[in-house]
Short mmCIF file of C-alpha atoms and ligand atoms in Angstrom, two decimals:
data_model
loop_
_atom_site.label_atom_id
_atom_site.label_comp_id
_atom_site.label_asym_id
_atom_site.label_seq_id
_atom_site.Cartn_x
_atom_site.Cartn_y
_atom_site.Cartn_z
CA MET A 203 99.20 87.68 115.87
CA ARG A 204 97.50 88.09 112.68
CA ILE A 205 93.83 88.58 113.01
CA ALA A 206 91.14 89.49 110.32
CA LEU A 207 87.92 90.66 111.57
CA PHE A 208 85.25 89.61 109.32
CA GLY A 209 81.47 90.66 109.41
CA PRO A 210 78.44 92.78 108.07
CA PRO A 211 78.89 96.87 108.17
CA GLY A 212 77.46 97.62 111.83
CA ALA A 213 78.74 94.34 113.14
CA GLY A 214 81.46 96.22 115.51
CA LYS A 215 84.51 95.46 113.81
CA GLY A 216 86.13 98.76 114.29
CA THR A 217 85.11 98.86 117.99
CA GLN A 218 86.51 95.45 118.67
CA ALA A 219 89.62 96.16 116.78
CA ALA A 220 89.97 99.43 118.59
CA LEU A 221 89.83 97.46 121.77
CA LEU A 222 92.25 94.69 120.64
CA VAL A 223 94.76 97.76 119.68
CA LYS A 224 94.27 98.86 123.26
CA ARG A 225 94.50 95.89 125.29
CA LEU A 226 96.76 93.40 123.20
CA GLY A 227 98.90 96.19 121.38
CA LEU A 228 98.10 95.07 118.12
CA ALA A 229 97.92 97.78 115.10
CA HIS A 230 94.86 98.21 113.44
CA ILE A 231 94.60 98.36 109.67
CA SER A 232 91.31 99.26 108.58
CA THR A 233 90.79 99.71 104.72
CA GLY A 234 87.48 101.89 105.20
CA ASN A 235 89.74 104.19 107.56
CA ILE A 236 92.68 104.28 104.86
CA ILE A 237 90.19 104.99 102.10
CA ARG A 238 88.21 107.94 103.97
CA ALA A 239 91.33 109.45 104.87
CA ALA A 240 92.45 109.39 101.10
CA ILE A 241 89.17 110.90 100.31
CA LYS A 242 89.63 113.69 102.82
CA GLN A 243 92.92 114.44 101.63
CA ASP A 244 91.74 114.31 97.90
CA SER A 245 94.67 111.99 96.91
CA PRO A 246 94.15 110.43 93.29
CA ALA A 247 93.37 107.25 95.17
CA GLY A 248 90.87 108.99 97.22
CA ALA A 249 89.36 110.80 94.20
CA GLU A 250 88.76 107.43 92.55
CA ALA A 251 87.07 105.76 95.56
CA ARG A 252 84.90 108.59 96.70
CA ALA A 253 81.63 107.91 94.58
CA TYR A 254 81.83 104.16 95.40
CA VAL A 255 82.18 104.87 99.00
CA ARG A 256 79.30 107.07 99.03
CA GLU A 257 76.80 105.06 97.42
CA GLY A 258 78.27 102.03 99.76
CA ARG A 259 79.77 99.97 97.05
CA LEU A 260 83.00 98.14 97.00
CA VAL A 261 85.90 100.32 95.49
CA PRO A 262 87.83 98.53 92.81
CA GLY A 263 89.82 95.72 94.30
CA LYS A 264 93.30 96.62 92.89
CA LEU A 265 93.25 100.00 94.86
CA VAL A 266 92.20 98.63 98.15
CA ARG A 267 94.91 95.95 97.66
CA LYS A 268 97.54 98.33 97.42
CA MET A 269 96.45 100.12 100.43
CA ALA A 270 96.03 97.06 102.50
CA GLU A 271 99.62 95.65 101.67
CA ASP A 272 101.35 98.76 101.99
CA ALA A 273 100.00 99.04 105.61
CA ILE A 274 100.67 95.54 106.46
CA ALA A 275 104.09 96.31 105.25
CA ASP A 276 104.35 99.28 107.43
CA HIS A 277 103.70 97.29 110.28
CA GLY A 278 106.11 94.56 109.57
CA TYR A 279 103.68 92.17 108.41
CA ASP A 280 102.87 90.93 112.11
CA ASN A 281 100.99 91.86 115.09
CA PHE A 282 97.88 93.34 113.50
CA VAL A 283 94.36 93.01 113.36
CA ILE A 284 92.87 93.85 109.82
CA ASP A 285 89.46 94.98 109.42
CA GLY A 286 87.36 95.61 106.28
CA TYR A 287 89.64 93.55 104.30
CA PRO A 288 89.24 90.94 102.24
CA ARG A 289 85.63 91.63 101.30
CA THR A 290 85.66 89.32 98.26
CA THR A 291 87.19 85.90 97.41
CA GLU A 292 89.90 87.67 95.17
CA GLN A 293 91.02 89.93 97.91
CA ALA A 294 91.22 86.95 100.16
CA ASN A 295 93.48 84.92 98.01
CA TRP A 296 95.48 88.31 97.44
CA LEU A 297 95.83 88.62 101.25
CA GLU A 298 96.70 85.07 102.12
CA GLY A 299 99.07 84.85 99.34
CA PHE A 300 100.79 88.18 100.40
CA LEU A 301 100.94 87.21 103.90
CA GLU A 302 102.29 83.74 102.89
CA SER A 303 105.01 84.99 100.75
CA HIS A 304 106.23 86.92 103.67
CA GLY A 305 106.20 83.83 105.97
CA ARG A 306 103.60 85.39 108.17
CA PRO A 307 100.22 83.39 107.17
CA LEU A 308 96.70 84.60 108.41
CA GLU A 309 96.11 83.12 111.99
CA HIS A 310 92.46 83.84 112.70
CA VAL A 311 89.62 84.99 110.62
CA LEU A 312 86.82 86.18 113.38
CA SER A 313 83.52 86.25 111.72
CA LEU A 314 81.31 88.91 113.69
CA TYR A 315 77.52 87.97 113.12
CA LEU A 316 74.10 89.56 114.15
CA PRO A 317 70.56 89.93 112.97
CA ASP A 318 69.90 92.74 110.09
CA ALA A 319 67.50 94.51 112.50
CA ILE A 320 70.33 95.28 115.08
CA ILE A 321 72.61 96.09 112.12
CA ILE A 322 70.26 98.56 110.88
CA GLU A 323 69.49 100.61 114.04
CA ARG A 324 73.31 100.51 114.89
CA LEU A 325 74.37 101.98 111.72
CA SER A 326 71.51 104.68 111.58
CA ARG A 327 72.52 105.68 115.14
CA ARG A 328 76.37 105.81 114.43
CA ARG A 329 78.42 108.84 114.35
CA ILE A 330 81.96 109.70 114.01
CA HIS A 331 84.36 112.10 114.99
CA ARG A 332 85.26 114.62 112.20
CA GLU A 333 89.26 114.27 113.03
CA THR A 334 89.83 111.30 114.81
CA GLY A 335 87.46 108.97 113.07
CA GLU A 336 86.37 107.53 116.71
CA ASN A 337 83.03 106.02 116.39
CA PHE A 338 79.83 106.85 118.56
CA HIS A 339 76.15 105.48 119.02
CA LEU A 340 73.85 108.07 119.82
CA ASP A 341 72.22 106.19 122.52
CA PHE A 342 74.80 103.80 123.98
CA LYS A 343 78.17 105.59 123.48
CA PRO A 344 77.22 109.39 122.88
CA PRO A 345 79.91 111.74 121.75
CA PRO A 346 81.43 113.49 125.07
CA ALA A 347 79.70 116.75 126.13
CA ASP A 348 82.92 118.65 125.42
CA VAL A 349 83.27 117.52 121.70
CA PRO A 350 81.91 120.58 119.68
CA ALA A 351 78.48 119.40 117.78
CA ASP A 352 80.37 120.28 114.42
CA MET A 353 82.92 117.75 115.05
CA ILE A 354 80.26 114.85 115.16
CA LEU A 355 79.20 113.62 111.74
CA GLN A 356 77.01 110.80 110.23
CA ARG A 357 79.06 108.82 107.38
CA SER A 358 77.56 109.50 104.03
CA ASP A 359 77.39 105.77 103.53
CA ASP A 360 75.38 105.48 106.98
CA ARG A 361 72.16 106.99 105.35
CA PRO A 362 69.20 104.52 104.78
CA GLU A 363 69.82 103.93 100.92
CA ALA A 364 73.73 103.37 101.25
CA ILE A 365 73.14 101.03 104.26
CA GLN A 366 70.88 98.87 102.14
CA ARG A 367 73.08 98.74 99.18
CA ARG A 368 76.16 97.80 101.72
CA LEU A 369 74.11 95.00 103.27
CA ASP A 370 73.41 93.61 99.71
CA VAL A 371 76.95 93.95 98.67
CA TYR A 372 77.99 92.13 102.18
CA ARG A 373 75.74 89.57 101.37
CA GLU A 374 76.48 88.84 97.79
CA GLN A 375 80.06 89.31 97.75
CA THR A 376 81.67 89.09 101.24
CA HIS A 377 79.44 86.63 103.04
CA PRO A 378 80.80 83.71 100.80
CA LEU A 379 83.95 84.45 102.14
CA GLU A 380 82.95 82.44 105.20
CA ASP A 381 83.10 79.26 103.57
CA HIS A 382 86.41 80.18 101.99
CA PHE A 383 87.95 80.68 105.31
CA ARG A 384 86.15 77.59 106.85
CA ARG A 385 87.88 75.35 104.02
CA HIS A 386 91.22 77.06 105.11
CA GLY A 387 90.68 76.38 108.92
CA LEU A 388 90.64 79.83 109.77
CA LEU A 389 87.41 80.89 110.57
CA VAL A 390 85.64 81.14 114.08
CA ARG A 391 82.26 82.73 114.38
CA ILE A 392 81.50 85.05 117.05
CA ASP A 393 78.24 86.45 118.26
CA ALA A 394 78.09 89.96 117.92
CA VAL A 395 75.16 90.90 119.95
CA GLY A 396 75.87 92.35 123.08
CA SER A 397 77.81 94.81 124.97
CA VAL A 398 81.10 95.91 123.73
CA GLU A 399 82.86 94.03 126.58
CA GLU A 400 80.79 90.92 126.26
CA VAL A 401 81.69 90.89 122.31
CA HIS A 402 85.61 91.75 123.45
CA GLU A 403 85.70 88.63 125.76
CA ARG A 404 84.42 86.22 123.20
CA ILE A 405 87.04 87.24 120.73
CA LYS A 406 89.58 87.21 123.31
CA SER A 407 88.85 83.62 124.30
CA VAL A 408 89.53 82.61 121.06
CA ILE A 409 92.93 84.45 120.76
CA THR A 410 94.08 83.71 124.02
CA GLY A 411 93.42 79.92 123.30
CA ASN A 412 95.87 80.38 120.42
CA LEU A 413 98.48 82.38 122.61
CA VAL A 414 98.45 79.40 125.09
CA ASN A 415 98.91 76.69 122.21
CA GLU A 416 101.58 78.68 120.59
CA ARG A 417 103.85 78.67 123.61
P1 AMP B 23 84.18 100.43 106.25
O1 AMP B 23 84.62 101.29 106.70
O2 AMP B 23 84.79 98.91 106.31
O3 AMP B 23 82.78 100.14 106.54
O4 AMP B 23 84.27 100.81 104.55
C1 AMP B 23 83.41 101.93 104.12
C2 AMP B 23 83.66 101.68 102.34
O5 AMP B 23 84.98 101.62 102.02
C3 AMP B 23 83.04 100.57 102.01
O6 AMP B 23 81.62 100.53 101.81
C4 AMP B 23 83.70 100.38 100.61
O7 AMP B 23 83.10 101.36 99.62
C5 AMP B 23 84.90 100.90 100.91
N1 AMP B 23 86.07 99.66 101.33
C6 AMP B 23 86.57 99.45 102.47
N2 AMP B 23 87.22 98.27 102.45
C7 AMP B 23 87.10 97.77 101.04
C8 AMP B 23 87.50 96.59 100.57
N3 AMP B 23 88.14 95.81 101.17
N4 AMP B 23 87.04 96.54 99.36
C9 AMP B 23 86.38 97.31 98.53
N5 AMP B 23 85.98 98.39 99.13
C10 AMP B 23 86.14 98.67 100.47
#
């Protein structure tokens, strides 16, 4: 199973990917997580990416392409959910070409959609675990009481100016990908308003339908 999760920041891509990992045993490939890890390690790629991420802009495509392709290869080109990549038409062409060249074309692109007001509320209330990267929401999924307060951070790009920039970038560069994937017969839109479990059920019904068809 080869799935790309697509949608604006705050749509719940990371949360849903984590559930797919837990329940269906897929590997999670998140270019955002890979980039944040590179920044933390201060690797050359991380140093190059740092300012872009902080400001909510897209990191240069070639840098992300290598990270995504290396991660897909590490997972044997199959049984993964990729989130945060592709974000531009150029990246979509790279990803599709890369997977096709390994005989493992993309099977689903699930586009999570929700109103801007909910996106802004979710992102401004989001916190992450400094070490594990796990996501929390101060109201709906607060960090457990035994996690020390200094382990819980707000992402630098979850601050209001960066949120606005990321939404603009999404609208201008990433949203047009919906049409691209629709033309390729891969796109399924998923209503991302609701509880984590409700959204997971919507995703699962799409994926399970495919599994039944494959047998
Ligand atoms: P995310 O965790 O997916 O929201 O990604 C966080 C940040 O990492 C983005 O705002 C970008 O700066 C960078 N990033 C992640 N994935 C990509 C990508 N596919 N292309 C360019 N930049 C990316």
